Coordinates of C-alpha atoms in Angstrom, one line a residue:
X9 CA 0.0 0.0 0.0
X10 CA 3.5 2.4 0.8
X11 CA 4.1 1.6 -2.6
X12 CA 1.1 2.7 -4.6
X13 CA 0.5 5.5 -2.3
X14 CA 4.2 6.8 -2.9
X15 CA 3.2 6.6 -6.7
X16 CA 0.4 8.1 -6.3
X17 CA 2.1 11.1 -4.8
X18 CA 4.3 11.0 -7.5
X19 CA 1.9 11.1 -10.0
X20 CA -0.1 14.1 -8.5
X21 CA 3.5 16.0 -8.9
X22 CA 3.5 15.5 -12.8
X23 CA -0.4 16.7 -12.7
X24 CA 0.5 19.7 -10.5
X25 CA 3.9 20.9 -12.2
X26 CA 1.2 21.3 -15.9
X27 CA -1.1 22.9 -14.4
X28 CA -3.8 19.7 -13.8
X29 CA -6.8 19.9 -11.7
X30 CA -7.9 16.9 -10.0
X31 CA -9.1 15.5 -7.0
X32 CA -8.2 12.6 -5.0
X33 CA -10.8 9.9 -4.3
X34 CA -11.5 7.8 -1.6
X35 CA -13.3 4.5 -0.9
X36 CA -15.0 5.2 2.2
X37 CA -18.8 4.0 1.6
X38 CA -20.1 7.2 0.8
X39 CA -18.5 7.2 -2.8
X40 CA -19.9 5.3 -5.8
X41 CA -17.2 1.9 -5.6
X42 CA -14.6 2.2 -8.9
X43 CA -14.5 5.7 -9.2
X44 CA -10.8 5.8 -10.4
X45 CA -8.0 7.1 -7.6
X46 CA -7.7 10.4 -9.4
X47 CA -10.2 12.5 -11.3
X48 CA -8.1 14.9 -13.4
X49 CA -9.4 18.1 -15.8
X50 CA -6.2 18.7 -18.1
X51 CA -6.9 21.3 -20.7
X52 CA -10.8 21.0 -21.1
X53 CA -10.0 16.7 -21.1
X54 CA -11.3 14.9 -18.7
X55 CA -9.1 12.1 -17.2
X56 CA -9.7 9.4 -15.1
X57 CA -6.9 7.5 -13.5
X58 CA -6.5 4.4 -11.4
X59 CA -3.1 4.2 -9.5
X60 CA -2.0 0.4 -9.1
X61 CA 1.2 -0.7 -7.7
X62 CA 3.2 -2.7 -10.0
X63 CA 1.2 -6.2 -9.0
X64 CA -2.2 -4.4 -8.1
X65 CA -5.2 -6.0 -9.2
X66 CA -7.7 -3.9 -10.9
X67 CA -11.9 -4.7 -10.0
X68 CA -14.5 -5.3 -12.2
X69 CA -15.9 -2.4 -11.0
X70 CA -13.0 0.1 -11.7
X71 CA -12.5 -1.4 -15.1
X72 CA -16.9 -1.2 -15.7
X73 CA -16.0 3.0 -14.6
X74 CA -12.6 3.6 -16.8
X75 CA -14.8 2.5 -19.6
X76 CA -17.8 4.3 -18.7
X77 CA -15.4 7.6 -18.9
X78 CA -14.0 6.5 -22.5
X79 CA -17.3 6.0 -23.6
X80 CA -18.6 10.0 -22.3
X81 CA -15.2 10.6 -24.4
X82 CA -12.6 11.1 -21.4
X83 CA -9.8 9.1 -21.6
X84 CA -9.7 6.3 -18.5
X85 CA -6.4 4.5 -17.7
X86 CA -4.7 2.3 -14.9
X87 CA -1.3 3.7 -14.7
X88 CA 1.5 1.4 -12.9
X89 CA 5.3 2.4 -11.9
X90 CA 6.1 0.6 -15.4
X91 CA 3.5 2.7 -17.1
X92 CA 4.1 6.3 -15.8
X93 CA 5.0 7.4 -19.2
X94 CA 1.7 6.6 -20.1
X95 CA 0.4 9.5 -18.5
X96 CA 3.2 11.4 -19.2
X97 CA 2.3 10.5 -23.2
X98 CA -0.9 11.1 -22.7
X99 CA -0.7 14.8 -21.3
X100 CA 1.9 16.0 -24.0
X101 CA -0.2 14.7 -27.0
X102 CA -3.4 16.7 -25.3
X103 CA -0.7 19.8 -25.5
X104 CA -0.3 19.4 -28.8
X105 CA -3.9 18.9 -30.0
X106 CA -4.7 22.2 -27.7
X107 CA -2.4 24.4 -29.3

């Protein structure tokens, strides 16, 4: 849990040093389950991202919402330490379709 939480942290970084908005969920009871870990507005794109550590397994639930978002035409993505560039890929091709 150290793990993906550090990652997380990480992550939140890269969103804050471009200028991201986003908010930090929680599963507490009160929230709808497999809302992804971060809800991000980049741009005028909506992004939803689920923060896994490297062997995390992701739910039927969080995969039924990261395609829910894709569908509403947001971009929905499980991002692992091996993937960060992922996110990194995604944000600079959203700069360059905003310009």
């Amino acid at each position: 849990m150290a793990e993906e939480k550090n990652f997380e942290n990480k992550i939140k970084k890269i969103l804050k040093e471009r200028g991201a908005w986003f908010l930090k969920t929680f599963s507490n009871g009160i929230q709808r389950a497999g809302v992804p870990d971060l809800l991000v507005c980049y741009k005028g794109q909506f992004i939803g991202i689920e923060v896994k550590a490297e062997k995390g397994v992701i739910s039927p639930l969080q995969i039924r919402e990261l395609n829910q978002i894709r569908e509403a035409g947001g971009y929905g993505l499980v991002v692992r330490p091996s993937t960060l560039d992922n996110i990194i890929e995604l944000l600079e091709r959203i700069d360059k379709e905003v310009r």
